[in-house]
Short mmCIF file of C-alpha atoms in Angstrom, two decimals:
data_model
loop_
_atom_site.label_atom_id
_atom_site.label_comp_id
_atom_site.label_asym_id
_atom_site.label_seq_id
_atom_site.Cartn_x
_atom_site.Cartn_y
_atom_site.Cartn_z
CA HIS A 1 -47.42 -16.67 27.82
CA PRO A 2 -44.17 -14.91 26.81
CA LEU A 3 -42.00 -17.94 27.56
CA ALA A 4 -44.28 -20.21 25.53
CA ALA A 5 -44.31 -17.70 22.67
CA ALA A 6 -40.49 -17.58 22.71
CA MET A 7 -40.30 -21.37 22.50
CA MET A 8 -42.76 -21.44 19.61
CA ARG A 9 -40.72 -18.87 17.70
CA ALA A 10 -37.51 -20.79 18.37
CA ALA A 11 -39.11 -24.00 17.06
CA ALA A 12 -40.31 -22.20 13.93
CA ASP A 13 -36.85 -20.70 13.36
CA ARG A 14 -35.39 -24.20 13.48
CA GLY A 15 -37.98 -25.59 11.08
CA LEU A 16 -39.34 -28.02 13.65
CA THR A 17 -42.72 -29.66 13.18
CA LEU A 18 -44.80 -29.40 16.34
CA ALA A 19 -46.60 -32.57 17.32
CA GLU A 20 -50.08 -32.58 18.82
CA CYS A 21 -50.22 -32.34 22.61
CA ASN A 22 -52.92 -34.13 24.58
CA ASP A 23 -53.88 -34.14 28.27
CA PHE A 24 -52.43 -30.66 28.63
CA THR A 25 -52.37 -29.14 32.13
CA ALA A 26 -50.88 -25.88 33.34
CA GLU A 27 -50.12 -24.54 36.79
CA PRO A 28 -49.67 -20.74 36.76
CA GLY A 29 -46.19 -19.71 37.78
CA LEU A 30 -44.89 -23.29 37.86
CA GLY A 31 -45.13 -25.18 34.57
CA VAL A 32 -47.05 -27.42 32.19
CA THR A 33 -47.43 -31.10 31.36
CA GLY A 34 -48.81 -32.90 28.34
CA THR A 35 -48.71 -36.11 26.36
CA ILE A 36 -46.91 -36.00 23.01
CA GLY A 37 -47.12 -39.28 21.14
CA ASN A 38 -46.45 -41.94 23.76
CA HIS A 39 -44.38 -39.66 25.98
CA VAL A 40 -45.37 -37.54 28.97
CA VAL A 41 -43.52 -34.23 28.84
CA ALA A 42 -43.19 -31.73 31.67
CA CYS A 43 -41.76 -28.20 31.37
CA GLY A 44 -41.33 -25.66 34.12
CA ASN A 45 -39.25 -24.68 37.11
CA ALA A 46 -37.57 -26.93 39.67
CA ALA A 47 -40.53 -26.70 42.05
CA TRP A 48 -42.86 -27.94 39.30
CA LEU A 49 -40.73 -30.97 38.53
CA ALA A 50 -40.35 -31.70 42.24
CA SER A 51 -44.14 -31.64 42.64
CA LEU A 52 -44.28 -34.31 39.92
CA HIS A 53 -41.68 -36.38 41.83
CA ILE A 54 -39.07 -35.86 39.12
CA ASP A 55 -35.42 -35.60 40.17
CA ALA A 56 -34.01 -32.59 38.32
CA ASN A 57 -30.74 -32.26 40.24
CA ALA A 58 -28.76 -33.28 37.15
CA LEU A 59 -30.07 -30.19 35.35
CA GLU A 60 -29.39 -27.64 38.08
CA GLY A 61 -25.77 -27.01 37.10
CA ALA A 62 -26.64 -26.06 33.54
CA ALA A 63 -29.75 -24.19 34.67
CA ASP A 64 -27.83 -22.12 37.21
CA ALA A 65 -25.22 -21.13 34.62
CA HIS A 66 -27.99 -19.66 32.47
CA ARG A 67 -29.60 -17.92 35.46
CA GLN A 68 -26.35 -16.17 36.33
CA ARG A 69 -26.46 -14.60 32.87
CA GLY A 70 -30.00 -13.31 33.52
CA GLU A 71 -31.69 -16.02 31.45
CA THR A 72 -34.81 -17.94 32.45
CA ALA A 73 -34.10 -21.66 32.71
CA VAL A 74 -37.03 -23.93 31.83
CA LEU A 75 -36.44 -27.51 32.94
CA VAL A 76 -37.75 -30.30 30.72
CA ALA A 77 -38.53 -33.88 31.71
CA ILE A 78 -39.72 -36.75 29.53
CA ASP A 79 -41.47 -39.79 31.00
CA GLY A 80 -40.47 -38.79 34.51
CA HIS A 81 -36.77 -38.30 33.77
CA ALA A 82 -34.83 -35.04 33.53
CA ALA A 83 -34.11 -34.39 29.84
CA GLY A 84 -32.70 -30.89 29.39
CA VAL A 85 -32.84 -27.15 29.91
CA ILE A 86 -34.30 -24.47 27.63
CA ALA A 87 -32.75 -21.05 28.28
CA ILE A 88 -34.77 -17.94 27.43
CA ALA A 89 -33.26 -14.46 27.67
CA ASP A 90 -35.81 -12.06 29.12
CA THR A 91 -34.22 -8.95 27.63
CA LEU A 92 -34.88 -5.51 29.05
CA ARG A 93 -37.43 -3.38 27.26
CA ALA A 94 -36.12 -0.45 25.27
CA HIS A 95 -35.48 2.63 27.45
CA ALA A 96 -35.96 0.55 30.65
CA VAL A 97 -32.73 1.80 32.23
CA GLU A 98 -33.41 5.49 31.59
CA THR A 99 -37.07 5.16 32.66
CA VAL A 100 -36.16 3.50 35.97
CA ALA A 101 -33.47 6.12 36.58
CA ALA A 102 -35.98 8.92 35.97
CA LEU A 103 -38.54 7.32 38.31
CA LYS A 104 -35.93 6.92 41.06
CA GLN A 105 -34.86 10.54 40.60
CA ALA A 106 -38.51 11.54 41.09
CA GLY A 107 -38.52 9.72 44.43
CA VAL A 108 -40.30 6.56 43.28
CA GLU A 109 -39.08 3.28 44.77
CA VAL A 110 -38.92 0.69 41.98
CA VAL A 111 -39.22 -3.01 42.81
CA MET A 112 -39.30 -5.90 40.33
CA LEU A 113 -41.69 -8.76 41.11
CA THR A 114 -40.99 -11.95 39.21
CA GLY A 115 -41.79 -15.62 39.36
CA ASP A 116 -38.32 -16.38 38.06
CA HIS A 117 -35.39 -17.84 39.98
CA ALA A 118 -33.55 -15.48 42.35
CA ALA A 119 -30.32 -15.75 40.34
CA THR A 120 -32.05 -14.63 37.15
CA ALA A 121 -33.87 -11.82 38.93
CA ARG A 122 -30.63 -10.67 40.57
CA ALA A 123 -28.84 -10.41 37.21
CA VAL A 124 -31.67 -8.39 35.63
CA ALA A 125 -32.18 -6.16 38.69
CA ALA A 126 -28.46 -5.38 38.74
CA GLN A 127 -28.72 -3.92 35.24
CA LEU A 128 -31.49 -1.60 36.43
CA GLY A 129 -30.16 -0.85 39.90
CA ILE A 130 -33.42 -1.80 41.62
CA GLU A 131 -34.72 -4.13 44.32
CA TYR A 132 -36.36 -7.42 43.40
CA VAL A 133 -38.63 -10.09 44.84
CA ALA A 134 -38.13 -13.42 43.06
CA GLY A 135 -39.91 -16.77 42.97
CA VAL A 136 -43.31 -15.11 43.36
CA LEU A 137 -46.42 -16.93 42.17
CA PRO A 138 -49.32 -14.90 40.65
CA ALA A 139 -51.22 -14.75 43.95
CA GLY A 140 -47.96 -13.90 45.69
CA LYS A 141 -47.55 -10.78 43.56
CA ALA A 142 -50.87 -9.47 44.87
CA GLU A 143 -49.82 -10.35 48.43
CA THR A 144 -46.55 -8.47 47.94
CA VAL A 145 -48.48 -5.42 46.75
CA LYS A 146 -50.66 -5.60 49.87
CA LEU A 147 -47.55 -5.94 52.04
CA TYR A 148 -46.19 -2.64 50.72
CA GLN A 149 -49.61 -1.06 51.21
CA GLN A 150 -49.57 -2.18 54.85
CA ARG A 151 -46.34 -0.19 55.19
CA SER A 152 -48.33 2.93 54.23
CA ARG A 153 -46.96 2.98 50.69
CA VAL A 154 -49.00 4.07 47.69
CA VAL A 155 -48.35 1.25 45.22
CA ALA A 156 -48.45 1.44 41.44
CA MET A 157 -48.10 -1.92 39.67
CA ALA A 158 -47.12 -2.14 36.01
CA GLY A 159 -47.52 -5.43 34.13
CA ASP A 160 -48.74 -7.02 30.94
CA GLY A 161 -49.19 -10.74 31.59
CA VAL A 162 -51.93 -13.04 32.85
CA ASN A 163 -49.93 -13.63 36.03
CA ASP A 164 -49.84 -9.88 36.72
CA ALA A 165 -53.62 -9.44 36.77
CA PRO A 166 -54.19 -10.10 40.53
CA ALA A 167 -51.45 -7.63 41.47
CA LEU A 168 -52.76 -5.02 39.02
CA ALA A 169 -56.19 -5.27 40.63
CA ALA A 170 -54.76 -5.08 44.17
CA ALA A 171 -52.52 -2.05 43.56
CA ASP A 172 -53.59 1.53 44.27
CA VAL A 173 -52.81 2.22 40.63
CA GLY A 174 -52.74 -0.66 38.15
CA ILE A 175 -50.90 0.10 34.91
CA ALA A 176 -51.21 -2.32 31.98
CA MET A 177 -49.30 -2.25 28.73
CA GLY A 178 -51.47 -2.05 25.63
CA THR A 179 -49.25 -4.69 24.04
CA GLY A 180 -50.06 -7.16 26.83
CA THR A 181 -52.91 -9.53 27.60
CA ASP A 182 -56.58 -8.58 27.71
CA ILE A 183 -57.00 -9.70 31.33
CA ALA A 184 -54.15 -7.41 32.41
CA MET A 185 -55.83 -4.45 30.74
CA GLU A 186 -59.19 -5.37 32.32
CA SER A 187 -57.59 -5.53 35.79
CA ALA A 188 -55.67 -2.25 35.54
CA GLY A 189 -56.93 1.28 36.03
CA ILE A 190 -54.61 2.71 33.37
CA THR A 191 -53.65 1.18 30.02
CA LEU A 192 -50.64 2.55 28.16
CA LEU A 193 -51.35 2.29 24.45
CA ARG A 194 -47.70 1.72 23.59
CA GLY A 195 -45.17 -0.76 24.93
CA ASP A 196 -42.66 2.07 25.35
CA LEU A 197 -41.78 2.31 29.04
CA ARG A 198 -41.31 6.07 28.74
CA ALA A 199 -45.09 6.24 28.66
CA LEU A 200 -44.91 5.45 32.41
CA LEU A 201 -43.12 8.75 32.95
CA GLN A 202 -45.68 10.57 30.83
CA ALA A 203 -48.56 9.00 32.77
CA ARG A 204 -47.00 9.99 36.08
CA GLN A 205 -46.28 13.55 34.93
CA LEU A 206 -49.81 13.97 33.59
CA SER A 207 -51.33 12.49 36.77
CA THR A 208 -49.29 14.82 38.98
CA ALA A 209 -50.26 17.84 36.86
CA THR A 210 -53.93 16.79 36.95
CA ILE A 211 -54.02 16.53 40.75
CA ARG A 212 -52.30 19.91 41.05
CA ASN A 213 -54.84 21.39 38.62
CA ILE A 214 -57.77 19.94 40.57
CA ARG A 215 -56.49 21.54 43.79
CA GLN A 216 -56.11 24.89 42.04
CA ASN A 217 -59.66 24.63 40.67
CA LEU A 218 -61.04 23.81 44.11
CA PHE A 219 -59.28 26.89 45.47
CA PHE A 220 -60.80 29.09 42.75
CA ALA A 221 -64.27 27.71 43.35
CA PHE A 222 -64.14 28.00 47.14
CA ALA A 223 -62.49 31.43 47.05
CA TYR A 224 -65.20 32.88 44.83
CA ASN A 225 -67.94 31.44 47.03
CA ALA A 226 -66.21 32.28 50.31
CA ILE A 227 -65.97 35.93 49.25
CA GLY A 228 -69.02 36.37 47.04
CA VAL A 229 -71.74 34.66 49.08
CA PRO A 230 -71.21 36.62 52.35
CA VAL A 231 -70.95 39.93 50.47
CA ALA A 232 -74.12 39.12 48.52
CA ALA A 233 -75.83 38.30 51.83
CA GLY A 234 -74.98 41.82 53.07
CA VAL A 235 -72.28 41.02 55.62
CA LEU A 236 -70.45 44.29 54.78
CA TYR A 237 -73.54 46.48 54.65
CA PRO A 238 -73.71 47.44 58.38
CA TRP A 239 -70.13 48.81 58.32
CA LEU A 240 -69.45 49.86 54.73
CA GLY A 241 -72.88 50.09 53.21
CA VAL A 242 -71.79 47.69 50.48
CA LEU A 243 -74.28 45.42 48.76
CA LEU A 244 -73.46 43.13 45.85
CA SER A 245 -75.68 43.62 42.84
CA PRO A 246 -77.33 40.37 41.67
CA MET A 247 -75.98 41.10 38.20
CA ILE A 248 -72.42 41.36 39.54
CA ALA A 249 -72.94 38.20 41.61
CA ALA A 250 -74.11 36.30 38.53
CA ALA A 251 -71.13 37.57 36.55
CA ALA A 252 -68.78 36.56 39.36
CA MET A 253 -70.18 33.02 39.42
CA SER A 254 -69.79 32.79 35.66
CA LEU A 255 -66.22 34.05 35.98
CA SER A 256 -65.62 31.33 38.56
CA SER A 257 -66.64 28.67 36.07
CA VAL A 258 -64.59 30.26 33.30
CA SER A 259 -61.48 30.41 35.50
CA VAL A 260 -61.84 26.74 36.46
CA ILE A 261 -62.28 25.65 32.84
CA GLY A 262 -59.45 27.87 31.64
CA ASN A 263 -57.13 26.50 34.29
CA ALA A 264 -58.06 22.92 33.39
CA LEU A 265 -57.27 23.59 29.72
CA ARG A 266 -53.68 24.34 30.71
CA LEU A 267 -53.20 20.56 31.03
CA ARG A 268 -52.94 20.45 27.25
CA ARG A 269 -49.61 22.26 27.55
CA VAL A 270 -48.06 20.09 30.27
CA PRO A 271 -44.49 19.18 29.16
CA LEU A 272 -44.22 15.39 29.02
CA ALA A 273 -41.21 13.11 28.67
CA ARG A 274 -40.40 12.54 25.03
CA SER A 275 -41.06 9.07 23.57
#
């Protein structure tokens, strides 16, 4: 989990020795608990601590200050008492702003789904100029995708975490980052080999060009058959005395295949966004 990984790195940077954790439990999208030494430690959001009957009101002031800056606030309790807040800055990926701007210019509506607090989501979404849905649990992300689909939207979901997997599977197009988790890549239909968000633009451009190419190829195939088959059957013979030689018909069918293949090969020259 990216938040757990950030905490581990922070502990290593501070030269802290990590004690063994026993009786570990985790609730996706909420938090974790475990026993360290003789102490029961809980980490997560306010809803997680509330479910454990822990009063975290004393931490909300400090937590909200971090959220307003776009940081994720992880509340910590020890032995049933609020102990502190760990703030983690979920920084924007490189080229996120320009990628979102390009997608919006192409007519794509961009929405951020996050399990984080609304204040944190609002601060991050403001940097990107997009809509957001906050406080969403993993199953809720999939439900949100289905909600947009019920509005007759074609939904593409991009994600890289374990919590994104249900939504990736539910979306019309699931897009996983190659730098993410294995389950995300298994759930998605497309995996971007790089973590560079500009690859999203490239994937969309290539997909659009491929669909356009398929339609052109279908036209070529149907046009050849729509013209060639009736002429070969002698439909023009009563009026014009025209019959199609079997040799010419065979050549025409071969030309049909060559034109389709040649047109498909043009995809190699599709101009893609630079990354």
